[in-house]
Amino acid sequence: MRARGFTLLEVLVAVSIFALLGMAGYAGLDAVLKARARLDDENRQWRAVALFWVRLERDLTAFVERPARLRGSAPLAAFLGEPNADSEFAAQLELTRLGASDAGDAPPERIAYRLREGKLEWLRWPALDSAPRAEPDVAVLLEQVAALEFSYRDAAGLWTPRWPPNAASAQPTAVKVRLQLESGEVLSRVYAY
């Protein structure tokens, strides 16, 4: 009896089928890995958005009525809102807050929020009354941000994009924040005092 093997044609068909299955498997694995990377990026972005809301709320609730002199300037109001912040260290929201120490004995500090080149930044000055060349520490809280808008409610219940609306106003009764991501989502929050 003669041993029978595979013909060359049968081997070529089997190798071709195996190659097609391998390519389909690779394409499927590649799609899964890309989807996972996209989900990780989105998860990271949404986690950063949540941390931004928490930080902003903490800063707003720690507000303290204490003017500041930054970089040798004239006294600045304890709470400032400027929609068109265009100088180097200008910010859309700037305020004095209690120090960040858990023991409660830290001195007040000046912090600010601004949008610059698609990045939402948090600024903290080394002292409330700082020298002319003192620069703030800058931390990027969020990337891929299209717009950041603050509105402030006065004692009469009117909303304004700038704070203080007059010299007699110390602190708004509420702050409304509108955040638009580059991906199109628009998020907003209102913080009332």
mmCIF file with all atom_site columns, C-alpha atoms in Angstrom:
data_model
loop_
_atom_site.group_PDB
_atom_site.id
_atom_site.type_symbol
_atom_site.label_atom_id
_atom_site.label_alt_id
_atom_site.label_comp_id
_atom_site.label_asym_id
_atom_site.label_entity_id
_atom_site.label_seq_id
_atom_site.pdbx_PDB_ins_code
_atom_site.Cartn_x
_atom_site.Cartn_y
_atom_site.Cartn_z
_atom_site.occupancy
_atom_site.B_iso_or_equiv
_atom_site.pdbx_formal_charge
_atom_site.auth_seq_id
_atom_site.auth_comp_id
_atom_site.auth_asym_id
_atom_site.auth_atom_id
_atom_site.pdbx_PDB_model_num
ATOM 1   C CA . MET A 1 1   ? 0.000   0.000  0.000  1.00 0.00 ? 1   MET A CA 1
ATOM 2   C CA . ARG A 1 2   ? 1.239   3.345  -0.979 1.00 0.00 ? 2   ARG A CA 1
ATOM 3   C CA . ALA A 1 3   ? 1.312   6.232  1.566  1.00 0.00 ? 3   ALA A CA 1
ATOM 4   C CA . ARG A 1 4   ? -0.658  9.163  0.408  1.00 0.00 ? 4   ARG A CA 1
ATOM 5   C CA . GLY A 1 5   ? 0.340   12.762 1.276  1.00 0.00 ? 5   GLY A CA 1
ATOM 6   C CA . PHE A 1 6   ? -0.970  16.152 0.419  1.00 0.00 ? 6   PHE A CA 1
ATOM 7   C CA . THR A 1 7   ? -0.631  17.527 -3.037 1.00 0.00 ? 7   THR A CA 1
ATOM 8   C CA . LEU A 1 8   ? 1.027   20.865 -3.625 1.00 0.00 ? 8   LEU A CA 1
ATOM 9   C CA . LEU A 1 9   ? -2.321  22.379 -4.502 1.00 0.00 ? 9   LEU A CA 1
ATOM 10  C CA . GLU A 1 10  ? -3.874  21.238 -1.218 1.00 0.00 ? 10  GLU A CA 1
ATOM 11  C CA . VAL A 1 11  ? -0.960  22.697 0.758  1.00 0.00 ? 11  VAL A CA 1
ATOM 12  C CA . LEU A 1 12  ? -1.248  26.032 -1.087 1.00 0.00 ? 12  LEU A CA 1
ATOM 13  C CA . VAL A 1 13  ? -4.994  26.217 -0.407 1.00 0.00 ? 13  VAL A CA 1
ATOM 14  C CA . ALA A 1 14  ? -4.438  25.436 3.295  1.00 0.00 ? 14  ALA A CA 1
ATOM 15  C CA . VAL A 1 15  ? -1.669  28.062 3.602  1.00 0.00 ? 15  VAL A CA 1
ATOM 16  C CA . SER A 1 16  ? -3.864  30.635 1.810  1.00 0.00 ? 16  SER A CA 1
ATOM 17  C CA . ILE A 1 17  ? -6.791  29.963 4.151  1.00 0.00 ? 17  ILE A CA 1
ATOM 18  C CA . PHE A 1 18  ? -4.488  30.188 7.180  1.00 0.00 ? 18  PHE A CA 1
ATOM 19  C CA . ALA A 1 19  ? -3.068  33.511 5.881  1.00 0.00 ? 19  ALA A CA 1
ATOM 20  C CA . LEU A 1 20  ? -6.563  34.951 5.361  1.00 0.00 ? 20  LEU A CA 1
ATOM 21  C CA . LEU A 1 21  ? -7.610  33.897 8.865  1.00 0.00 ? 21  LEU A CA 1
ATOM 22  C CA . GLY A 1 22  ? -4.413  35.429 10.281 1.00 0.00 ? 22  GLY A CA 1
ATOM 23  C CA . MET A 1 23  ? -5.041  38.730 8.472  1.00 0.00 ? 23  MET A CA 1
ATOM 24  C CA . ALA A 1 24  ? -8.647  38.840 9.671  1.00 0.00 ? 24  ALA A CA 1
ATOM 25  C CA . GLY A 1 25  ? -7.511  38.083 13.219 1.00 0.00 ? 25  GLY A CA 1
ATOM 26  C CA . TYR A 1 26  ? -4.856  40.811 13.062 1.00 0.00 ? 26  TYR A CA 1
ATOM 27  C CA . ALA A 1 27  ? -7.357  43.358 11.707 1.00 0.00 ? 27  ALA A CA 1
ATOM 28  C CA . GLY A 1 28  ? -9.799  42.467 14.480 1.00 0.00 ? 28  GLY A CA 1
ATOM 29  C CA . LEU A 1 29  ? -7.127  42.715 17.168 1.00 0.00 ? 29  LEU A CA 1
ATOM 30  C CA . ASP A 1 30  ? -5.930  46.039 15.750 1.00 0.00 ? 30  ASP A CA 1
ATOM 31  C CA . ALA A 1 31  ? -9.489  47.428 15.836 1.00 0.00 ? 31  ALA A CA 1
ATOM 32  C CA . VAL A 1 32  ? -9.930  46.294 19.451 1.00 0.00 ? 32  VAL A CA 1
ATOM 33  C CA . LEU A 1 33  ? -6.620  47.876 20.506 1.00 0.00 ? 33  LEU A CA 1
ATOM 34  C CA . LYS A 1 34  ? -7.471  51.174 18.782 1.00 0.00 ? 34  LYS A CA 1
ATOM 35  C CA . ALA A 1 35  ? -10.919 51.222 20.408 1.00 0.00 ? 35  ALA A CA 1
ATOM 36  C CA . ARG A 1 36  ? -9.357  50.578 23.790 1.00 0.00 ? 36  ARG A CA 1
ATOM 37  C CA . ALA A 1 37  ? -6.843  53.413 23.299 1.00 0.00 ? 37  ALA A CA 1
ATOM 38  C CA . ARG A 1 38  ? -9.697  55.757 22.338 1.00 0.00 ? 38  ARG A CA 1
ATOM 39  C CA . LEU A 1 39  ? -11.681 54.719 25.416 1.00 0.00 ? 39  LEU A CA 1
ATOM 40  C CA . ASP A 1 40  ? -8.636  55.252 27.636 1.00 0.00 ? 40  ASP A CA 1
ATOM 41  C CA . ASP A 1 41  ? -8.172  58.750 26.184 1.00 0.00 ? 41  ASP A CA 1
ATOM 42  C CA . GLU A 1 42  ? -11.839 59.612 26.715 1.00 0.00 ? 42  GLU A CA 1
ATOM 43  C CA . ASN A 1 43  ? -11.760 58.184 30.224 1.00 0.00 ? 43  ASN A CA 1
ATOM 44  C CA . ARG A 1 44  ? -8.686  60.290 31.021 1.00 0.00 ? 44  ARG A CA 1
ATOM 45  C CA . GLN A 1 45  ? -10.388 63.420 29.613 1.00 0.00 ? 45  GLN A CA 1
ATOM 46  C CA . TRP A 1 46  ? -13.611 62.894 31.585 1.00 0.00 ? 46  TRP A CA 1
ATOM 47  C CA . ARG A 1 47  ? -11.659 62.189 34.764 1.00 0.00 ? 47  ARG A CA 1
ATOM 48  C CA . ALA A 1 48  ? -9.791  65.477 34.233 1.00 0.00 ? 48  ALA A CA 1
ATOM 49  C CA . VAL A 1 49  ? -13.122 67.283 33.697 1.00 0.00 ? 49  VAL A CA 1
ATOM 50  C CA . ALA A 1 50  ? -14.464 65.858 36.965 1.00 0.00 ? 50  ALA A CA 1
ATOM 51  C CA . LEU A 1 51  ? -11.310 66.907 38.817 1.00 0.00 ? 51  LEU A CA 1
ATOM 52  C CA . PHE A 1 52  ? -11.621 70.411 37.343 1.00 0.00 ? 52  PHE A CA 1
ATOM 53  C CA . TRP A 1 53  ? -15.172 70.757 38.717 1.00 0.00 ? 53  TRP A CA 1
ATOM 54  C CA . VAL A 1 54  ? -14.037 69.557 42.150 1.00 0.00 ? 54  VAL A CA 1
ATOM 55  C CA . ARG A 1 55  ? -11.062 71.928 42.224 1.00 0.00 ? 55  ARG A CA 1
ATOM 56  C CA . LEU A 1 56  ? -13.153 74.894 41.111 1.00 0.00 ? 56  LEU A CA 1
ATOM 57  C CA . GLU A 1 57  ? -15.786 74.194 43.752 1.00 0.00 ? 57  GLU A CA 1
ATOM 58  C CA . ARG A 1 58  ? -13.111 73.880 46.443 1.00 0.00 ? 58  ARG A CA 1
ATOM 59  C CA . ASP A 1 59  ? -11.496 77.156 45.379 1.00 0.00 ? 59  ASP A CA 1
ATOM 60  C CA . LEU A 1 60  ? -14.810 79.020 45.256 1.00 0.00 ? 60  LEU A CA 1
ATOM 61  C CA . THR A 1 61  ? -15.903 77.795 48.689 1.00 0.00 ? 61  THR A CA 1
ATOM 62  C CA . ALA A 1 62  ? -12.511 78.709 50.189 1.00 0.00 ? 62  ALA A CA 1
ATOM 63  C CA . PHE A 1 63  ? -12.825 82.336 48.977 1.00 0.00 ? 63  PHE A CA 1
ATOM 64  C CA . VAL A 1 64  ? -11.664 84.928 51.489 1.00 0.00 ? 64  VAL A CA 1
ATOM 65  C CA . GLU A 1 65  ? -12.096 88.700 51.243 1.00 0.00 ? 65  GLU A CA 1
ATOM 66  C CA . ARG A 1 66  ? -8.447  89.746 50.978 1.00 0.00 ? 66  ARG A CA 1
ATOM 67  C CA . PRO A 1 67  ? -7.116  92.012 48.188 1.00 0.00 ? 67  PRO A CA 1
ATOM 68  C CA . ALA A 1 68  ? -3.789  91.134 46.595 1.00 0.00 ? 68  ALA A CA 1
ATOM 69  C CA . ARG A 1 69  ? -0.834  92.978 45.081 1.00 0.00 ? 69  ARG A CA 1
ATOM 70  C CA . LEU A 1 70  ? 0.596   90.772 42.385 1.00 0.00 ? 70  LEU A CA 1
ATOM 71  C CA . ARG A 1 71  ? 3.813   91.610 40.580 1.00 0.00 ? 71  ARG A CA 1
ATOM 72  C CA . GLY A 1 72  ? 3.941   95.017 42.266 1.00 0.00 ? 72  GLY A CA 1
ATOM 73  C CA . SER A 1 73  ? 0.480   96.068 41.034 1.00 0.00 ? 73  SER A CA 1
ATOM 74  C CA . ALA A 1 74  ? -2.077  98.275 42.722 1.00 0.00 ? 74  ALA A CA 1
ATOM 75  C CA . PRO A 1 75  ? -4.364  96.341 45.081 1.00 0.00 ? 75  PRO A CA 1
ATOM 76  C CA . LEU A 1 76  ? -6.552  93.899 43.174 1.00 0.00 ? 76  LEU A CA 1
ATOM 77  C CA . ALA A 1 77  ? -10.046 92.988 44.346 1.00 0.00 ? 77  ALA A CA 1
ATOM 78  C CA . ALA A 1 78  ? -10.302 89.708 46.216 1.00 0.00 ? 78  ALA A CA 1
ATOM 79  C CA . PHE A 1 79  ? -12.566 88.314 43.464 1.00 0.00 ? 79  PHE A CA 1
ATOM 80  C CA . LEU A 1 80  ? -12.015 89.235 39.799 1.00 0.00 ? 80  LEU A CA 1
ATOM 81  C CA . GLY A 1 81  ? -13.712 88.013 36.653 1.00 0.00 ? 81  GLY A CA 1
ATOM 82  C CA . GLU A 1 82  ? -12.472 89.202 33.270 1.00 0.00 ? 82  GLU A CA 1
ATOM 83  C CA . PRO A 1 83  ? -13.854 87.585 30.093 1.00 0.00 ? 83  PRO A CA 1
ATOM 84  C CA . ASN A 1 84  ? -11.059 88.891 27.837 1.00 0.00 ? 84  ASN A CA 1
ATOM 85  C CA . ALA A 1 85  ? -7.867  88.092 29.716 1.00 0.00 ? 85  ALA A CA 1
ATOM 86  C CA . ASP A 1 86  ? -5.139  88.816 27.207 1.00 0.00 ? 86  ASP A CA 1
ATOM 87  C CA . SER A 1 87  ? -1.986  89.774 29.119 1.00 0.00 ? 87  SER A CA 1
ATOM 88  C CA . GLU A 1 88  ? 0.682   87.257 30.098 1.00 0.00 ? 88  GLU A CA 1
ATOM 89  C CA . PHE A 1 89  ? -0.663  86.395 33.554 1.00 0.00 ? 89  PHE A CA 1
ATOM 90  C CA . ALA A 1 90  ? -4.242  87.610 33.172 1.00 0.00 ? 90  ALA A CA 1
ATOM 91  C CA . ALA A 1 91  ? -6.976  85.116 33.905 1.00 0.00 ? 91  ALA A CA 1
ATOM 92  C CA . GLN A 1 92  ? -10.698 84.815 33.368 1.00 0.00 ? 92  GLN A CA 1
ATOM 93  C CA . LEU A 1 93  ? -11.322 84.106 37.055 1.00 0.00 ? 93  LEU A CA 1
ATOM 94  C CA . GLU A 1 94  ? -8.966  85.201 39.813 1.00 0.00 ? 94  GLU A CA 1
ATOM 95  C CA . LEU A 1 95  ? -9.571  85.090 43.545 1.00 0.00 ? 95  LEU A CA 1
ATOM 96  C CA . THR A 1 96  ? -8.014  84.936 46.974 1.00 0.00 ? 96  THR A CA 1
ATOM 97  C CA . ARG A 1 97  ? -8.692  81.720 48.847 1.00 0.00 ? 97  ARG A CA 1
ATOM 98  C CA . LEU A 1 98  ? -7.717  80.206 52.148 1.00 0.00 ? 98  LEU A CA 1
ATOM 99  C CA . GLY A 1 99  ? -4.431  78.327 52.067 1.00 0.00 ? 99  GLY A CA 1
ATOM 100 C CA . ALA A 1 100 ? -4.477  74.712 50.991 1.00 0.00 ? 100 ALA A CA 1
ATOM 101 C CA . SER A 1 101 ? -3.087  73.313 54.245 1.00 0.00 ? 101 SER A CA 1
ATOM 102 C CA . ASP A 1 102 ? -5.199  70.693 55.990 1.00 0.00 ? 102 ASP A CA 1
ATOM 103 C CA . ALA A 1 103 ? -4.167  72.114 59.352 1.00 0.00 ? 103 ALA A CA 1
ATOM 104 C CA . GLY A 1 104 ? -5.858  75.413 58.496 1.00 0.00 ? 104 GLY A CA 1
ATOM 105 C CA . ASP A 1 105 ? -2.800  77.504 59.355 1.00 0.00 ? 105 ASP A CA 1
ATOM 106 C CA . ALA A 1 106 ? -1.634  78.177 55.782 1.00 0.00 ? 106 ALA A CA 1
ATOM 107 C CA . PRO A 1 107 ? -1.751  81.789 54.638 1.00 0.00 ? 107 PRO A CA 1
ATOM 108 C CA . PRO A 1 108 ? -4.291  82.834 51.989 1.00 0.00 ? 108 PRO A CA 1
ATOM 109 C CA . GLU A 1 109 ? -3.199  82.391 48.396 1.00 0.00 ? 109 GLU A CA 1
ATOM 110 C CA . ARG A 1 110 ? -4.093  83.897 45.058 1.00 0.00 ? 110 ARG A CA 1
ATOM 111 C CA . ILE A 1 111 ? -5.284  81.489 42.396 1.00 0.00 ? 111 ILE A CA 1
ATOM 112 C CA . ALA A 1 112 ? -6.693  81.908 38.902 1.00 0.00 ? 112 ALA A CA 1
ATOM 113 C CA . TYR A 1 113 ? -8.238  80.015 35.997 1.00 0.00 ? 113 TYR A CA 1
ATOM 114 C CA . ARG A 1 114 ? -7.645  80.768 32.335 1.00 0.00 ? 114 ARG A CA 1
ATOM 115 C CA . LEU A 1 115 ? -7.943  79.236 28.897 1.00 0.00 ? 115 LEU A CA 1
ATOM 116 C CA . ARG A 1 116 ? -4.814  79.499 26.783 1.00 0.00 ? 116 ARG A CA 1
ATOM 117 C CA . GLU A 1 117 ? -4.185  77.699 23.472 1.00 0.00 ? 117 GLU A CA 1
ATOM 118 C CA . GLY A 1 118 ? -6.821  75.038 24.089 1.00 0.00 ? 118 GLY A CA 1
ATOM 119 C CA . LYS A 1 119 ? -5.585  74.298 27.613 1.00 0.00 ? 119 LYS A CA 1
ATOM 120 C CA . LEU A 1 120 ? -7.413  75.177 30.801 1.00 0.00 ? 120 LEU A CA 1
ATOM 121 C CA . GLU A 1 121 ? -4.757  76.340 33.250 1.00 0.00 ? 121 GLU A CA 1
ATOM 122 C CA . TRP A 1 122 ? -4.747  76.879 37.014 1.00 0.00 ? 122 TRP A CA 1
ATOM 123 C CA . LEU A 1 123 ? -2.369  79.538 38.325 1.00 0.00 ? 123 LEU A CA 1
ATOM 124 C CA . ARG A 1 124 ? -1.154  79.998 41.898 1.00 0.00 ? 124 ARG A CA 1
ATOM 125 C CA . TRP A 1 125 ? 1.012   82.889 43.004 1.00 0.00 ? 125 TRP A CA 1
ATOM 126 C CA . PRO A 1 126 ? 3.680   82.343 45.675 1.00 0.00 ? 126 PRO A CA 1
ATOM 127 C CA . ALA A 1 127 ? 2.298   85.166 47.865 1.00 0.00 ? 127 ALA A CA 1
ATOM 128 C CA . LEU A 1 128 ? -0.636  87.554 47.927 1.00 0.00 ? 128 LEU A CA 1
ATOM 129 C CA . ASP A 1 129 ? 1.678   90.539 47.948 1.00 0.00 ? 129 ASP A CA 1
ATOM 130 C CA . SER A 1 130 ? 4.418   89.497 45.575 1.00 0.00 ? 130 SER A CA 1
ATOM 131 C CA . ALA A 1 131 ? 7.470   91.138 44.106 1.00 0.00 ? 131 ALA A CA 1
ATOM 132 C CA . PRO A 1 132 ? 7.342   92.653 40.607 1.00 0.00 ? 132 PRO A CA 1
ATOM 133 C CA . ARG A 1 133 ? 9.050   89.645 39.000 1.00 0.00 ? 133 ARG A CA 1
ATOM 134 C CA . ALA A 1 134 ? 7.185   86.911 40.868 1.00 0.00 ? 134 ALA A CA 1
ATOM 135 C CA . GLU A 1 135 ? 5.544   84.455 38.517 1.00 0.00 ? 135 GLU A CA 1
ATOM 136 C CA . PRO A 1 136 ? 2.735   82.039 39.296 1.00 0.00 ? 136 PRO A CA 1
ATOM 137 C CA . ASP A 1 137 ? 2.979   78.279 39.214 1.00 0.00 ? 137 ASP A CA 1
ATOM 138 C CA . VAL A 1 138 ? 0.927   77.071 36.238 1.00 0.00 ? 138 VAL A CA 1
ATOM 139 C CA . ALA A 1 139 ? -0.755  73.670 36.048 1.00 0.00 ? 139 ALA A CA 1
ATOM 140 C CA . VAL A 1 140 ? -2.702  72.369 33.062 1.00 0.00 ? 140 VAL A CA 1
ATOM 141 C CA . LEU A 1 141 ? -6.021  70.972 34.305 1.00 0.00 ? 141 LEU A CA 1
ATOM 142 C CA . LEU A 1 142 ? -7.632  70.145 30.962 1.00 0.00 ? 142 LEU A CA 1
ATOM 143 C CA . GLU A 1 143 ? -6.559  69.917 27.356 1.00 0.00 ? 143 GLU A CA 1
ATOM 144 C CA . GLN A 1 144 ? -8.643  70.109 24.185 1.00 0.00 ? 144 GLN A CA 1
ATOM 145 C CA . VAL A 1 145 ? -10.896 72.879 25.524 1.00 0.00 ? 145 VAL A CA 1
ATOM 146 C CA . ALA A 1 146 ? -12.638 75.102 22.957 1.00 0.00 ? 146 ALA A CA 1
ATOM 147 C CA . ALA A 1 147 ? -14.216 77.679 25.297 1.00 0.00 ? 147 ALA A CA 1
ATOM 148 C CA . LEU A 1 148 ? -14.359 78.659 28.966 1.00 0.00 ? 148 LEU A CA 1
ATOM 149 C CA . GLU A 1 149 ? -16.855 81.269 30.132 1.00 0.00 ? 149 GLU A CA 1
ATOM 150 C CA . PHE A 1 150 ? -17.677 82.567 33.586 1.00 0.00 ? 150 PHE A CA 1
ATOM 151 C CA . SER A 1 151 ? -20.752 84.603 34.553 1.00 0.00 ? 151 SER A CA 1
ATOM 152 C CA . TYR A 1 152 ? -21.379 86.221 37.928 1.00 0.00 ? 152 TYR A CA 1
ATOM 153 C CA . ARG A 1 153 ? -24.683 86.969 39.665 1.00 0.00 ? 153 ARG A CA 1
ATOM 154 C CA . ASP A 1 154 ? -24.909 90.144 41.708 1.00 0.00 ? 154 ASP A CA 1
ATOM 155 C CA . ALA A 1 155 ? -27.080 90.802 44.776 1.00 0.00 ? 155 ALA A CA 1
ATOM 156 C CA . ALA A 1 156 ? -29.965 91.943 42.532 1.00 0.00 ? 156 ALA A CA 1
ATOM 157 C CA . GLY A 1 157 ? -29.926 88.585 40.696 1.00 0.00 ? 157 GLY A CA 1
ATOM 158 C CA . LEU A 1 158 ? -28.487 89.913 37.430 1.00 0.00 ? 158 LEU A CA 1
ATOM 159 C CA . TRP A 1 159 ? -25.811 87.948 35.574 1.00 0.00 ? 159 TRP A CA 1
ATOM 160 C CA . THR A 1 160 ? -22.721 89.720 34.257 1.00 0.00 ? 160 THR A CA 1
ATOM 161 C CA . PRO A 1 161 ? -19.623 88.426 32.426 1.00 0.00 ? 161 PRO A CA 1
ATOM 162 C CA . ARG A 1 162 ? -17.274 90.688 34.441 1.00 0.00 ? 162 ARG A CA 1
ATOM 163 C CA . TRP A 1 163 ? -16.684 90.986 38.193 1.00 0.00 ? 163 TRP A CA 1
ATOM 164 C CA . PRO A 1 164 ? -16.862 93.257 40.102 1.00 0.00 ? 164 PRO A CA 1
ATOM 165 C CA . PRO A 1 165 ? -19.499 95.251 38.227 1.00 0.00 ? 165 PRO A CA 1
ATOM 166 C CA . ASN A 1 166 ? -18.936 98.176 40.587 1.00 0.00 ? 166 ASN A CA 1
ATOM 167 C CA . ALA A 1 167 ? -16.587 99.113 43.412 1.00 0.00 ? 167 ALA A CA 1
ATOM 168 C CA . ALA A 1 168 ? -19.103 98.196 46.127 1.00 0.00 ? 168 ALA A CA 1
ATOM 169 C CA . SER A 1 169 ? -19.397 94.530 45.096 1.00 0.00 ? 169 SER A CA 1
ATOM 170 C CA . ALA A 1 170 ? -17.089 92.181 46.953 1.00 0.00 ? 170 ALA A CA 1
ATOM 171 C CA . GLN A 1 171 ? -18.257 88.697 46.012 1.00 0.00 ? 171 GLN A CA 1
ATOM 172 C CA . PRO A 1 172 ? -20.909 87.434 43.590 1.00 0.00 ? 172 PRO A CA 1
ATOM 173 C CA . THR A 1 173 ? -23.893 85.499 44.915 1.00 0.00 ? 173 THR A CA 1
ATOM 174 C CA . ALA A 1 174 ? -23.281 82.788 42.302 1.00 0.00 ? 174 ALA A CA 1
ATOM 175 C CA . VAL A 1 175 ? -20.796 81.806 39.609 1.00 0.00 ? 175 VAL A CA 1
ATOM 176 C CA . LYS A 1 176 ? -21.896 80.107 36.401 1.00 0.00 ? 176 LYS A CA 1
ATOM 177 C CA . VAL A 1 177 ? -19.275 78.201 34.405 1.00 0.00 ? 177 VAL A CA 1
ATOM 178 C CA . ARG A 1 178 ? -19.659 77.080 30.788 1.00 0.00 ? 178 ARG A CA 1
ATOM 179 C CA . LEU A 1 179 ? -17.023 74.704 29.461 1.00 0.00 ? 179 LEU A CA 1
ATOM 180 C CA . GLN A 1 180 ? -16.916 73.581 25.835 1.00 0.00 ? 180 GLN A CA 1
ATOM 181 C CA . LEU A 1 181 ? -14.605 70.770 24.810 1.00 0.00 ? 181 LEU A CA 1
ATOM 182 C CA . GLU A 1 182 ? -13.062 70.555 21.346 1.00 0.00 ? 182 GLU A CA 1
ATOM 183 C CA . SER A 1 183 ? -15.038 67.347 20.799 1.00 0.00 ? 183 SER A CA 1
ATOM 184 C CA . GLY A 1 184 ? -18.240 69.449 20.967 1.00 0.00 ? 184 GLY A CA 1
ATOM 185 C CA . GLU A 1 185 ? -19.599 68.689 24.443 1.00 0.00 ? 185 GLU A CA 1
ATOM 186 C CA . VAL A 1 186 ? -20.835 71.719 26.381 1.00 0.00 ? 186 VAL A CA 1
ATOM 187 C CA . LEU A 1 187 ? -20.865 71.430 30.162 1.00 0.00 ? 187 LEU A CA 1
ATOM 188 C CA . SER A 1 188 ? -22.072 73.992 32.666 1.00 0.00 ? 188 SER A CA 1
ATOM 189 C CA . ARG A 1 189 ? -22.319 74.346 36.409 1.00 0.00 ? 189 ARG A CA 1
ATOM 190 C CA . VAL A 1 190 ? -23.615 76.987 38.804 1.00 0.00 ? 190 VAL A CA 1
ATOM 191 C CA . TYR A 1 191 ? -21.961 77.520 42.182 1.00 0.00 ? 191 TYR A CA 1
ATOM 192 C CA . ALA A 1 192 ? -24.019 79.557 44.647 1.00 0.00 ? 192 ALA A CA 1
ATOM 193 C CA . TYR A 1 193 ? -22.748 81.205 47.811 1.00 0.00 ? 193 TYR A CA 1
#
